[in-house]
Tab-separated table of C-alpha atoms in Angstrom:
chain	number	residue	atom	x	y	z
A	1	MET	CA	7.502	-19.001	-4.905
A	2	ALA	CA	4.569	-17.439	-3.074
A	3	LYS	CA	5.338	-15.627	0.157
A	4	ARG	CA	4.343	-17.312	3.395
A	5	ASP	CA	1.911	-15.571	5.695
A	6	TYR	CA	3.863	-13.354	8.103
A	7	TYR	CA	1.931	-14.637	11.119
A	8	GLU	CA	2.753	-18.195	10.061
A	9	VAL	CA	6.447	-17.280	9.669
A	10	LEU	CA	6.660	-16.041	13.262
A	11	GLY	CA	4.328	-18.716	14.614
A	12	VAL	CA	1.846	-16.225	16.089
A	13	SER	CA	-1.838	-15.444	15.601
A	14	LYS	CA	-3.461	-12.298	14.223
A	15	SER	CA	-4.569	-11.375	17.728
A	16	SER	CA	-1.021	-11.560	19.154
A	17	SER	CA	0.244	-8.532	21.051
A	18	PRO	CA	3.347	-6.556	19.972
A	19	GLU	CA	5.282	-8.102	22.863
A	20	GLU	CA	4.336	-11.635	21.759
A	21	ILE	CA	5.409	-10.840	18.185
A	22	LYS	CA	8.738	-9.448	19.420
A	23	LYS	CA	9.321	-12.520	21.593
A	24	ALA	CA	8.563	-14.883	18.681
A	25	TYR	CA	10.945	-13.008	16.375
A	26	ARG	CA	13.704	-12.989	19.008
A	27	LYS	CA	13.414	-16.769	19.342
A	28	LEU	CA	13.692	-17.335	15.572
A	29	ALA	CA	16.530	-14.811	15.223
A	30	ILE	CA	18.543	-16.725	17.815
A	31	GLN	CA	17.760	-20.066	16.170
A	32	PHE	CA	18.684	-19.054	12.612
A	33	HIS	CA	21.336	-16.372	13.254
A	34	PRO	CA	24.160	-16.674	10.649
A	35	ASP	CA	26.809	-16.798	13.370
A	36	LYS	CA	25.158	-19.908	14.810
A	37	ASN	CA	24.610	-21.418	11.349
A	38	PRO	CA	27.736	-20.674	9.275
A	39	ASP	CA	27.607	-21.664	5.599
A	40	ASN	CA	23.939	-22.614	5.898
A	41	PRO	CA	21.934	-20.835	3.164
A	42	GLU	CA	18.634	-22.307	4.361
A	43	ALA	CA	19.105	-20.900	7.871
A	44	GLU	CA	20.086	-17.503	6.436
A	45	GLU	CA	16.904	-17.398	4.319
A	46	LYS	CA	14.754	-18.245	7.345
A	47	PHE	CA	16.579	-15.543	9.302
A	48	LYS	CA	15.755	-13.006	6.570
A	49	GLU	CA	12.156	-14.237	6.302
A	50	ALA	CA	11.624	-13.798	10.051
A	51	ALA	CA	13.130	-10.299	9.968
A	52	GLU	CA	10.896	-9.310	7.039
A	53	ALA	CA	7.811	-10.558	8.893
A	54	TYR	CA	8.834	-8.708	12.042
A	55	GLU	CA	9.455	-5.487	10.085
A	56	VAL	CA	5.788	-5.470	9.065
A	57	LEU	CA	4.044	-6.908	12.126
A	58	SER	CA	5.980	-4.736	14.593
A	59	ASN	CA	4.799	-1.579	12.806
A	60	GLN	CA	1.167	-0.760	13.580
A	61	GLU	CA	0.478	1.009	10.272
A	62	LYS	CA	2.093	-1.708	8.145
A	63	ARG	CA	0.372	-4.427	10.167
A	64	GLN	CA	-3.056	-2.867	9.564
A	65	ARG	CA	-2.375	-2.628	5.802
A	66	TYR	CA	-1.138	-6.229	5.741
A	67	ASP	CA	-4.205	-7.490	7.640
A	68	GLN	CA	-6.474	-5.714	5.147
A	69	PHE	CA	-4.676	-6.207	1.826
A	70	GLY	CA	-2.060	-8.932	2.381
A	71	HIS	CA	1.388	-8.838	0.781
A	72	GLN	CA	0.207	-6.722	-2.165
A	73	GLY	CA	-0.885	-4.002	0.231
A	74	LEU	CA	2.772	-3.493	1.094
A	75	GLY	CA	3.806	-3.208	-2.549
A	76	GLY	CA	5.133	-6.738	-2.521
A	77	ASN	CA	6.057	-6.747	-6.235
A	78	GLY	CA	7.845	-4.548	-8.706
A	79	GLY	CA	10.834	-3.736	-6.475
A	80	TYR	CA	9.009	-2.569	-3.374
A	81	SER	CA	9.954	-3.554	0.141
A	82	GLY	CA	8.597	-6.883	1.232
A	83	GLY	CA	10.456	-8.574	-1.613
A	84	GLY	CA	13.166	-9.887	0.758
A	85	MET	CA	15.449	-7.990	3.149
A	86	ASN	CA	19.225	-8.014	2.938
A	87	MET	CA	21.515	-8.698	5.881
A	88	GLU	CA	22.620	-5.071	6.150
A	89	ASP	CA	19.001	-3.957	6.532
A	90	ILE	CA	18.384	-6.512	9.260
A	91	PHE	CA	21.399	-5.697	11.413
A	92	SER	CA	20.850	-1.963	10.893
A	93	GLN	CA	17.167	-1.943	11.826
A	94	PHE	CA	16.816	-4.710	14.387
A	95	GLY	CA	20.209	-4.792	16.087
A	96	ASP	CA	18.659	-3.743	19.392
A	97	ILE	CA	16.008	-6.481	19.520
A	98	PHE	CA	17.950	-8.277	22.267
A	99	GLY	CA	18.310	-5.250	24.496
A	100	GLY	CA	21.325	-3.023	24.937
A	101	GLY	CA	24.039	-4.745	22.934
A	102	GLY	CA	22.355	-5.928	19.769
A	103	PHE	CA	23.129	-9.070	17.767
A	104	GLU	CA	26.853	-8.558	18.042
A	105	SER	CA	27.113	-8.578	21.815
A	106	PHE	CA	24.578	-11.390	22.087
A	107	PHE	CA	26.688	-13.650	19.906
A	108	GLY	CA	30.044	-12.485	21.193
A	109	GLY	CA	30.898	-9.960	18.474
A	110	GLY	CA	30.865	-12.513	15.677
A	111	ARG	CA	30.028	-9.860	13.088
A	112	GLY	CA	32.770	-7.441	14.053
A	113	GLY	CA	30.708	-5.047	16.175
A	114	ARG	CA	29.850	-2.662	13.326
A	115	ARG	CA	26.347	-1.602	12.487
A	116	THR	CA	25.603	-0.392	9.011
A	117	LYS	CA	24.146	3.087	8.898
A	118	LYS	CA	21.113	3.714	6.727
A	119	GLY	CA	20.282	6.915	4.860
A	120	THR	CA	17.067	8.799	5.523
A	121	ASN	CA	13.831	7.893	3.757
A	122	LEU	CA	12.099	10.128	1.233
A	123	ARG	CA	8.317	10.478	0.994
A	124	VAL	CA	6.387	11.523	-2.110
A	125	LYS	CA	2.685	11.758	-2.955
A	126	LEU	CA	1.489	10.171	-6.174
A	127	LYS	CA	-1.901	11.164	-7.613
A	128	LEU	CA	-3.771	8.456	-9.541
A	129	ASN	CA	-7.089	8.540	-11.367
A	130	LEU	CA	-9.669	5.772	-11.142
A	131	LYS	CA	-8.578	4.028	-14.343
A	132	GLU	CA	-4.943	3.912	-13.203
A	133	ILE	CA	-5.994	2.497	-9.844
A	134	ALA	CA	-8.255	-0.094	-11.466
A	135	ASN	CA	-5.705	-1.501	-13.902
A	136	GLY	CA	-2.321	-0.626	-12.398
A	137	VAL	CA	0.098	1.770	-14.041
A	138	GLU	CA	3.767	2.604	-14.507
A	139	LYS	CA	4.646	6.152	-13.467
A	140	LYS	CA	7.853	8.127	-13.853
A	141	ILE	CA	8.465	10.762	-11.180
A	142	LYS	CA	11.268	13.225	-10.464
A	143	VAL	CA	12.887	12.839	-7.056
A	144	LYS	CA	15.609	14.954	-5.472
A	145	ARG	CA	17.790	12.698	-3.341
A	146	GLN	CA	21.155	12.970	-1.632
A	147	ILE	CA	23.830	10.798	-3.216
A	148	ILE	CA	27.543	10.358	-2.624
A	149	ALA	CA	29.385	12.748	-4.946
A	150	ASP	CA	31.847	11.508	-7.560
A	151	GLY	CA	35.400	11.762	-6.323
A	152	VAL	CA	34.601	11.321	-2.622
A	153	THR	CA	37.072	9.087	-0.821
A	154	PHE	CA	36.911	7.668	2.669
A	155	LYS	CA	39.473	6.740	5.279
A	156	THR	CA	39.434	4.637	8.401
A	157	CYS	CA	37.998	6.451	11.385
A	158	PRO	CA	40.915	7.439	13.666
A	159	SER	CA	38.737	7.290	16.792
A	160	CYS	CA	37.619	3.665	16.515
A	161	GLN	CA	40.172	2.371	13.975
A	162	GLY	CA	37.391	1.143	11.718
A	163	ALA	CA	35.567	-0.877	14.371
A	164	GLY	CA	32.563	1.441	14.525
A	165	GLN	CA	32.559	1.192	18.326
A	166	ILE	CA	34.473	2.644	21.218
A	167	LYS	CA	35.279	0.056	23.877
A	168	LYS	CA	35.992	0.906	27.469
A	169	VAL	CA	37.330	-1.303	30.253
A	170	VAL	CA	35.514	-0.741	33.520
A	171	ASN	CA	36.785	-2.071	36.846
A	172	THR	CA	34.019	-3.518	39.014
A	173	MET	CA	33.901	-5.597	42.185
A	174	LEU	CA	33.393	-8.607	39.923
A	175	GLY	CA	36.490	-7.779	37.904
A	176	GLN	CA	37.068	-5.983	34.644
A	177	MET	CA	34.165	-5.622	32.227
A	178	VAL	CA	34.217	-4.272	28.671
A	179	SER	CA	31.465	-1.901	27.517
A	180	ALA	CA	30.996	-0.811	23.910
A	181	SER	CA	29.238	2.229	22.440
A	182	THR	CA	28.769	3.604	18.912
A	183	CYS	CA	31.708	5.726	17.799
A	184	PRO	CA	30.632	9.408	17.876
A	185	THR	CA	33.117	10.385	15.167
A	186	CYS	CA	31.935	8.085	12.371
A	187	GLY	CA	28.471	7.191	13.679
A	188	GLY	CA	29.326	3.490	13.689
A	189	ASN	CA	30.388	3.318	10.025
A	190	GLY	CA	34.086	2.856	10.718
A	191	GLN	CA	34.882	5.396	7.973
A	192	ILE	CA	34.951	9.156	7.597
A	193	VAL	CA	35.224	11.390	4.522
A	194	ASP	CA	38.835	11.873	3.410
A	195	LYS	CA	38.530	13.950	0.219
A	196	ARG	CA	35.490	15.538	-1.366
A	197	PRO	CA	34.747	17.881	-4.293
A	198	ALA	CA	33.802	21.492	-3.574
A	199	GLU	CA	30.096	20.934	-4.329
A	200	ALA	CA	29.742	18.152	-1.743
A	201	ASP	CA	28.814	18.778	1.888
A	202	LEU	CA	30.843	17.615	4.886
A	203	ARG	CA	29.323	14.141	4.546
A	204	GLY	CA	30.392	13.892	0.906
A	205	LEU	CA	26.818	14.212	-0.371
A	206	ILE	CA	25.237	16.254	-3.159
A	207	LEU	CA	21.564	16.790	-4.069
A	208	LYS	CA	20.659	15.255	-7.422
A	209	GLU	CA	17.356	15.035	-9.294
A	210	GLU	CA	16.575	11.595	-10.687
A	211	VAL	CA	13.726	10.158	-12.745
A	212	ILE	CA	12.455	6.994	-11.092
A	213	SER	CA	10.039	4.520	-12.677
A	214	ILE	CA	7.375	3.164	-10.332
A	215	ASN	CA	5.150	0.174	-11.096
A	216	ILE	CA	1.890	0.692	-9.200
A	217	PRO	CA	-0.113	-2.532	-8.705
A	218	ALA	CA	-3.822	-2.528	-9.528
A	219	GLY	CA	-6.246	-2.010	-6.659
A	220	VAL	CA	-4.302	0.427	-4.456
A	221	ALA	CA	-6.331	2.728	-2.218
A	222	ASP	CA	-6.132	6.335	-1.101
A	223	GLY	CA	-3.580	6.750	1.693
A	224	MET	CA	-1.822	3.447	0.998
A	225	GLN	CA	1.969	3.642	1.245
A	226	LEU	CA	4.344	1.703	-1.001
A	227	SER	CA	8.101	1.529	-0.530
A	228	MET	CA	11.027	1.232	-2.940
A	229	SER	CA	14.107	-0.053	-1.151
A	230	GLY	CA	17.354	1.857	-1.672
A	231	LYS	CA	15.783	4.816	-3.516
A	232	GLY	CA	16.025	7.261	-0.600
A	233	ASN	CA	18.995	9.355	0.519
A	234	GLU	CA	22.438	7.762	0.506
A	235	THR	CA	24.827	7.973	3.429
A	236	ALA	CA	28.601	7.811	3.585
A	237	GLY	CA	29.773	4.293	4.380
A	238	GLY	CA	26.209	2.930	4.645
A	239	ILE	CA	23.179	1.918	2.630
A	240	ALA	CA	20.574	4.172	1.025
A	241	GLY	CA	17.209	4.816	2.648
A	242	ASP	CA	13.873	4.005	1.026
A	243	LEU	CA	11.486	5.966	-1.171
A	244	LEU	CA	7.997	5.961	0.345
A	245	ILE	CA	5.154	6.499	-2.139
A	246	VAL	CA	1.838	7.660	-0.668
A	247	ILE	CA	-1.160	7.054	-2.944
A	248	GLU	CA	-3.598	9.933	-3.436
A	249	GLU	CA	-6.773	8.986	-5.284
A	250	ILE	CA	-8.227	11.638	-7.608
A	251	GLU	CA	-11.998	11.674	-7.260
A	252	ASP	CA	-13.728	10.837	-10.532
A	253	GLU	CA	-16.416	13.263	-11.726
A	254	ILE	CA	-18.739	10.503	-12.950
A	255	LEU	CA	-17.896	7.174	-11.314
A	256	GLN	CA	-17.714	6.539	-7.585
A	257	ARG	CA	-15.543	3.897	-5.930
A	258	ASP	CA	-16.990	1.561	-3.295
A	259	GLY	CA	-14.252	-0.912	-2.362
A	260	ASN	CA	-13.546	-2.827	-5.558
A	261	ASN	CA	-16.920	-1.904	-7.052
A	262	VAL	CA	-17.684	1.181	-9.114
A	263	VAL	CA	-21.044	2.932	-8.816
A	264	PHE	CA	-22.728	5.028	-11.516
A	265	ASP	CA	-25.961	7.030	-11.126
A	266	LEU	CA	-27.964	6.692	-14.331
A	267	TYR	CA	-30.697	9.291	-14.886
A	268	VAL	CA	-33.366	8.343	-17.437
A	269	SER	CA	-36.740	9.698	-18.480
A	270	PHE	CA	-40.071	8.112	-17.657
A	271	ILE	CA	-40.464	7.324	-21.354
A	272	ASP	CA	-37.164	5.356	-21.399
A	273	VAL	CA	-38.235	3.067	-18.567
A	274	ALA	CA	-41.868	2.797	-19.652
A	275	LEU	CA	-41.099	1.799	-23.255
A	276	GLY	CA	-37.647	0.281	-22.708
A	277	SER	CA	-34.486	1.536	-24.380
A	278	GLN	CA	-30.791	1.054	-25.028
A	279	ILE	CA	-28.584	3.545	-23.216
A	280	GLU	CA	-24.833	4.162	-23.327
A	281	VAL	CA	-23.111	4.330	-19.929
A	282	PRO	CA	-19.496	5.114	-18.996
A	283	THR	CA	-17.211	2.522	-17.394
A	284	ILE	CA	-13.555	2.538	-16.362
A	285	ASP	CA	-12.626	0.941	-19.700
A	286	GLY	CA	-14.866	3.076	-21.923
A	287	LYS	CA	-18.541	3.377	-22.809
A	288	VAL	CA	-20.846	0.359	-23.138
A	289	LYS	CA	-24.514	-0.014	-24.086
A	290	ILE	CA	-27.000	-1.485	-21.640
A	291	LYS	CA	-30.640	-2.494	-22.145
A	292	LEU	CA	-33.432	-1.084	-20.012
A	293	ASP	CA	-36.445	-3.407	-20.084
A	294	PRO	CA	-39.917	-1.879	-20.362
A	295	GLY	CA	-41.290	-1.270	-16.889
A	296	THR	CA	-37.892	-0.794	-15.206
A	297	GLN	CA	-38.516	0.847	-11.832
A	298	SER	CA	-36.632	3.813	-10.405
A	299	GLY	CA	-34.086	2.621	-7.856
A	300	LYS	CA	-33.291	-0.615	-9.673
A	301	ILE	CA	-29.605	-1.553	-9.554
A	302	LEU	CA	-28.017	-3.157	-12.617
A	303	ARG	CA	-24.711	-4.988	-12.423
A	304	LEU	CA	-21.909	-5.081	-15.017
A	305	LYS	CA	-19.810	-8.065	-13.987
A	306	GLY	CA	-16.048	-7.526	-13.890
A	307	LYS	CA	-16.210	-3.822	-14.775
A	308	GLY	CA	-14.888	-2.673	-11.406
A	309	ILE	CA	-11.431	-2.505	-9.836
A	310	ARG	CA	-8.954	-5.374	-9.784
A	311	ASP	CA	-8.346	-6.793	-6.303
A	312	ILE	CA	-4.899	-5.924	-4.963
A	313	ASN	CA	-4.540	-9.443	-3.521
A	314	GLY	CA	-5.487	-11.380	-6.632
A	315	TYR	CA	-6.831	-11.412	-10.164
A	316	ASN	CA	-10.544	-10.896	-9.439
A	317	ARG	CA	-12.244	-7.640	-10.336
A	318	GLY	CA	-15.178	-5.895	-8.753
A	319	ASP	CA	-18.343	-4.964	-10.632
A	320	GLN	CA	-19.932	-1.771	-11.853
A	321	LEU	CA	-23.288	-1.075	-10.223
A	322	ILE	CA	-25.716	1.132	-12.141
A	323	HIS	CA	-28.346	2.868	-10.044
A	324	VAL	CA	-31.385	3.728	-12.179
A	325	ASN	CA	-32.989	7.089	-11.362
A	326	VAL	CA	-36.144	8.189	-13.186
A	327	TRP	CA	-35.888	11.908	-13.865
A	328	THR	CA	-38.997	13.990	-13.258
A	329	PRO	CA	-39.176	17.205	-15.324
A	330	LYS	CA	-39.499	20.333	-13.195
A	331	GLN	CA	-41.526	22.274	-15.757
A	332	LEU	CA	-44.053	21.154	-18.376
A	333	SER	CA	-45.444	22.834	-21.459
A	334	LYS	CA	-49.195	23.201	-21.862
A	335	GLU	CA	-49.323	20.350	-24.388
A	336	GLU	CA	-47.212	18.032	-22.154
A	337	ARG	CA	-49.402	18.777	-19.147
A	338	GLN	CA	-52.543	17.950	-21.129
A	339	ILE	CA	-51.119	14.604	-22.272
A	340	LEU	CA	-50.279	13.638	-18.699
A	341	GLU	CA	-53.679	14.809	-17.417
A	342	ASP	CA	-55.322	12.486	-19.921
A	343	LEU	CA	-53.262	9.595	-18.492
A	344	ARG	CA	-53.766	10.458	-14.817
A	345	ASP	CA	-56.876	8.329	-14.374
A	346	SER	CA	-55.556	5.366	-16.349
A	347	GLU	CA	-55.433	2.251	-14.155
A	348	ASN	CA	-52.173	1.228	-15.803
A	349	PHE	CA	-50.430	4.354	-14.510
A	350	LYS	CA	-51.458	3.924	-10.865
A	351	PRO	CA	-48.715	2.553	-8.542
A	352	ASP	CA	-49.311	-1.114	-7.769
A	353	PRO	CA	-46.175	-2.586	-6.139
A	354	GLY	CA	-46.423	-6.327	-5.689
A	355	LYS	CA	-44.560	-8.638	-3.372
A	356	SER	CA	-41.958	-9.180	-6.085
A	357	GLU	CA	-40.916	-5.531	-5.842
A	358	LYS	CA	-38.013	-5.186	-3.390
A	359	SER	CA	-37.658	-2.237	-1.064
A	360	PHE	CA	-34.644	0.075	-1.237
A	361	PHE	CA	-33.304	-1.526	1.968
A	362	ASP	CA	-33.596	-5.030	0.480
A	363	LYS	CA	-31.735	-3.891	-2.632
A	364	MET	CA	-28.889	-2.465	-0.550
A	365	LYS	CA	-28.579	-5.727	1.393
A	366	GLU	CA	-28.495	-7.715	-1.821
A	367	PHE	CA	-25.850	-5.677	-3.593
A	368	PHE	CA	-23.647	-4.518	-0.719
């Protein structure tokens, strides 16, 4: 099933302020919270959908990418984030959306008062050439990440007895009130390391190199960031962080990218354009032959339909634009000079642009 638009999910417009987006999410979170809708899968899915939308629209960088590229701009397929959040992610990341106490205090501690800790994220740069960007590619990269060592065991935190919070009773003029804060011993996990192997650190973690396969969708752009959920550092008693993949586009020596179009500067001789010719030109998918009609003017732009870059939001592809440049030799032999001198006074060789000839500015408007 296709994802719904995040603005539609939260019931806000694209011009909504961060405060309006937060308010809309808060309203939906209250309405569909699992503690208010026990054993209601539909409500739980709407709760997750709202949290996923808020995760993107509350982050300025992600919101800008989403506005420009849609769901695919966030890596919405192939295992990246945006493919549906789990409940642990939601309560870990957005537990403070209601102010000081989080979801638990707002709904009377229905979820036991514990917040799941999340491991730190990892960030890597991935270099891609123009062909890989145009068609999409699967890459395997080596990543060093912290994981829980084999043989590590945990025990209930003695400070909070597994609750993840320390509660204090405070006497006020209105009577006794209970305040709760995250347990400093276990960090809110409710567990601490009991036994660990010698190679593990005090948190029970070791550094391990892993080979991770990444499916890069076609049409990504330089600087775009994709995310693989759960492929970051692990944490004792919690969930793993994410692996953030930053795209770095390798500049092609021949072809230039302009959005989803590809531009190629074709240099030809006066003879080629005067007599007409067939010329081989490079494209992303290999070389193709194009026909230059007799009388082709310098500056003409030819279009190869569908030879550009696939759109990240769909199945359409851009085009390849070929800019024809007539090359003027810088030096001539005596014989070549004489031939051209004989043609200098020919009426056929004198410039005579008609109204059908478009200016460079008109050509740019037409093609871009």
